[in-house]
CSV table of C-alpha atoms in Angstrom, one decimal:
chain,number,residue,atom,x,y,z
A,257,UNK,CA,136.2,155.6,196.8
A,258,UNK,CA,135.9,154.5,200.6
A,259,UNK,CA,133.2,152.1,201.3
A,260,UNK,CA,130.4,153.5,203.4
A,261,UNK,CA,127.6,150.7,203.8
A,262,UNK,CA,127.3,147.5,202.1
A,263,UNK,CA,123.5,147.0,200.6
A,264,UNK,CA,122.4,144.6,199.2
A,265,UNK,CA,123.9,142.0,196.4
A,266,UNK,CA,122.2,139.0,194.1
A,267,UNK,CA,124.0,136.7,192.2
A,268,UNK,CA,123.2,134.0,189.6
A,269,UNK,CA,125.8,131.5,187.2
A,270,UNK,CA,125.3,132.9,183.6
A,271,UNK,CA,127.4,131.1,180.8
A,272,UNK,CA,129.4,129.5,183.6
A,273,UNK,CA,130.5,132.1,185.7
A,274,UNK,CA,129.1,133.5,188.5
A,275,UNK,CA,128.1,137.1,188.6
A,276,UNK,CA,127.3,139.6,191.5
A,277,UNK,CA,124.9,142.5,191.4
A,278,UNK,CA,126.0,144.9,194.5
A,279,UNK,CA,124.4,147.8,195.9
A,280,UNK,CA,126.4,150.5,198.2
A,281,UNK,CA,127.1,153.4,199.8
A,282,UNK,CA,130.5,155.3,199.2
A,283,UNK,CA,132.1,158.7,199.0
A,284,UNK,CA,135.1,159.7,197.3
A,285,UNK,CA,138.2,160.3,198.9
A,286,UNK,CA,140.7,162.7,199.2
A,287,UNK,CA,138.0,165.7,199.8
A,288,UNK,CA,139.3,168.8,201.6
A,289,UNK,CA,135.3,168.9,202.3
A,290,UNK,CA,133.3,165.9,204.4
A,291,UNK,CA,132.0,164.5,200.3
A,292,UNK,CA,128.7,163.3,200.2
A,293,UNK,CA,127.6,159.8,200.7
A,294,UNK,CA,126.3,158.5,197.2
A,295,UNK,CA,124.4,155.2,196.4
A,296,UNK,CA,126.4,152.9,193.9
A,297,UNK,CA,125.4,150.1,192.2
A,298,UNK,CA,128.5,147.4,190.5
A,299,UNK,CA,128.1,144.3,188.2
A,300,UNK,CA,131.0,141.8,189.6
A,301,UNK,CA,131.9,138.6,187.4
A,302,UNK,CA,134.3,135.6,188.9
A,303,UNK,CA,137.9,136.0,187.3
A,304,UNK,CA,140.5,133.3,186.6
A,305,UNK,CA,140.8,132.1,190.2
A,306,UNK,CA,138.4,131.6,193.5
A,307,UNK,CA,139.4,135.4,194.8
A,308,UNK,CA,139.2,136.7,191.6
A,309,UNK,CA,136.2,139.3,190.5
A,310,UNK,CA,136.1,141.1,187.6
A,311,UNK,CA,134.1,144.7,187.9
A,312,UNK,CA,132.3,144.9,184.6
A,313,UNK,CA,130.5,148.2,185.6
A,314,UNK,CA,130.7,150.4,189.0
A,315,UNK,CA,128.1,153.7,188.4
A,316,UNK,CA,126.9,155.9,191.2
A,317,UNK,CA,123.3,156.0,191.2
A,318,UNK,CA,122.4,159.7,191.8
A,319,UNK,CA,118.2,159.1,192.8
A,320,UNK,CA,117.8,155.3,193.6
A,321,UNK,CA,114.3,155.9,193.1
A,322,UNK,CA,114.1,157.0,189.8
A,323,UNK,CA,115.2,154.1,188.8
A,324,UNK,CA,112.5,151.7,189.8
A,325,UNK,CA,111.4,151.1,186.6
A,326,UNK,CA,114.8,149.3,185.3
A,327,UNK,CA,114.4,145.9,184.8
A,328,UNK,CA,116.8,143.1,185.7
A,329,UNK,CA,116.0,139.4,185.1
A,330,UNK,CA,118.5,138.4,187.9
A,331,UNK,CA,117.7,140.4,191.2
A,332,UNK,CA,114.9,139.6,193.2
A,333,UNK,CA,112.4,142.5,193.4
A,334,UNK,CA,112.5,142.5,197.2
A,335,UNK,CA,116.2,143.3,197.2
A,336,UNK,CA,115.6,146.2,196.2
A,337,UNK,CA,118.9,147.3,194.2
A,338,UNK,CA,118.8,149.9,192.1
A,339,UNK,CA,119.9,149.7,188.6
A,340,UNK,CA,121.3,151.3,185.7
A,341,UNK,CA,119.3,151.2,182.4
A,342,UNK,CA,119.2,147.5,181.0
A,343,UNK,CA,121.4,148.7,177.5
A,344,UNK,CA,124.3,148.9,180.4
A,345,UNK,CA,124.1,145.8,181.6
A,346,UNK,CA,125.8,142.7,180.7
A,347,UNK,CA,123.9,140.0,182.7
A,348,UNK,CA,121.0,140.6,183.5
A,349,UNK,CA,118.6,141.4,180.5
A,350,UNK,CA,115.6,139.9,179.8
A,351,UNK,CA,116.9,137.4,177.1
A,352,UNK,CA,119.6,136.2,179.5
A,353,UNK,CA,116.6,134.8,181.9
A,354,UNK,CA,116.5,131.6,180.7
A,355,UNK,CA,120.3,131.1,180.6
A,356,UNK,CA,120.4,131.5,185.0
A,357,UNK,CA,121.1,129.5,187.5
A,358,UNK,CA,119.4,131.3,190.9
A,359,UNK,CA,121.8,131.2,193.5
A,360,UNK,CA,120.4,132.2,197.4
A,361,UNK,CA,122.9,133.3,199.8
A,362,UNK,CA,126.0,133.3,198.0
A,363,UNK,CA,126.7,137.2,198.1
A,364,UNK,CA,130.0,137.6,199.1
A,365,UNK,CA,130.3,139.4,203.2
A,366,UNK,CA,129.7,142.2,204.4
A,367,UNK,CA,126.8,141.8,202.1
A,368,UNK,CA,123.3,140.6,203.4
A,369,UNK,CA,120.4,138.7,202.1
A,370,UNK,CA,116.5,138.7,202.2
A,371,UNK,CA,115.1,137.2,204.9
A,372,UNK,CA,112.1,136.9,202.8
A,373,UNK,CA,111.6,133.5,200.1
A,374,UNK,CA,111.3,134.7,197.1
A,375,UNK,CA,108.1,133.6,195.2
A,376,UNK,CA,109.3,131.0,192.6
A,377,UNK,CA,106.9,130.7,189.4
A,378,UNK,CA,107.6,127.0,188.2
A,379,UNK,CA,105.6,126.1,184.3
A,380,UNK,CA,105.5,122.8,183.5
A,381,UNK,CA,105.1,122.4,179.7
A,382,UNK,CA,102.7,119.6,178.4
């Protein structure tokens, strides 16, 4: 696969590591043919050392926006990454949301982040 754009990529700590949601664009290589450019989204957890990721899940993403209904408690809405169904991830479901630590631009270059502040919901129980 050769790299065509970098997206867009959130990442929180979960259980102690630190995990990466990544959005891309990519075509295959090797095509006798110029290969379409497809939209790819990969789930990236820290390994043994500092330059060490882990790619839990890379899966192309054939219409982005058909998937706008799949939920993940980690990404910011406004980064607008497209995901699999929640059954395939492994950070990032609903339960896990209370188990995060938010982290704000920390994705790993060329990758960019918001401009915009995410709106940050704070309850204070009594």
């Amino acid at each position: 696969m050769n790299l065509v754009k970098p997206l867009m990529a959130a990442c929180v700590i979960f259980r102690g590591k630190l995990w990466h949601h990544v959005s891309f664009l990519a075509h295959r290589r090797d095509q006798l043919v110029a290969p379409p450019v497809e939209y790819f989204f990969a789930e990236l957890r820290d390994g043994c050392s500092d330059d060490d990721s882990i790619v839990e899940a890379c899966t192309m993403i054939e219409n982005p926006q058909s998937c706008s209904g799949n939920k993940c408690s980690f990404c910011p809405e406004q980064y607008q990454i497209a995901h699999p169904s929640e059954q395939e991830l492994l950070c990032g479901k609903e339960e896990h949301a209370k188990d995060f630590i938010r982290l704000m631009n920390m994705s790993p270059m060329p990758f960019t982040c918001s401009t915009e502040t995410p709106e940050i919901g704070i309850v204070i129980e009594q």
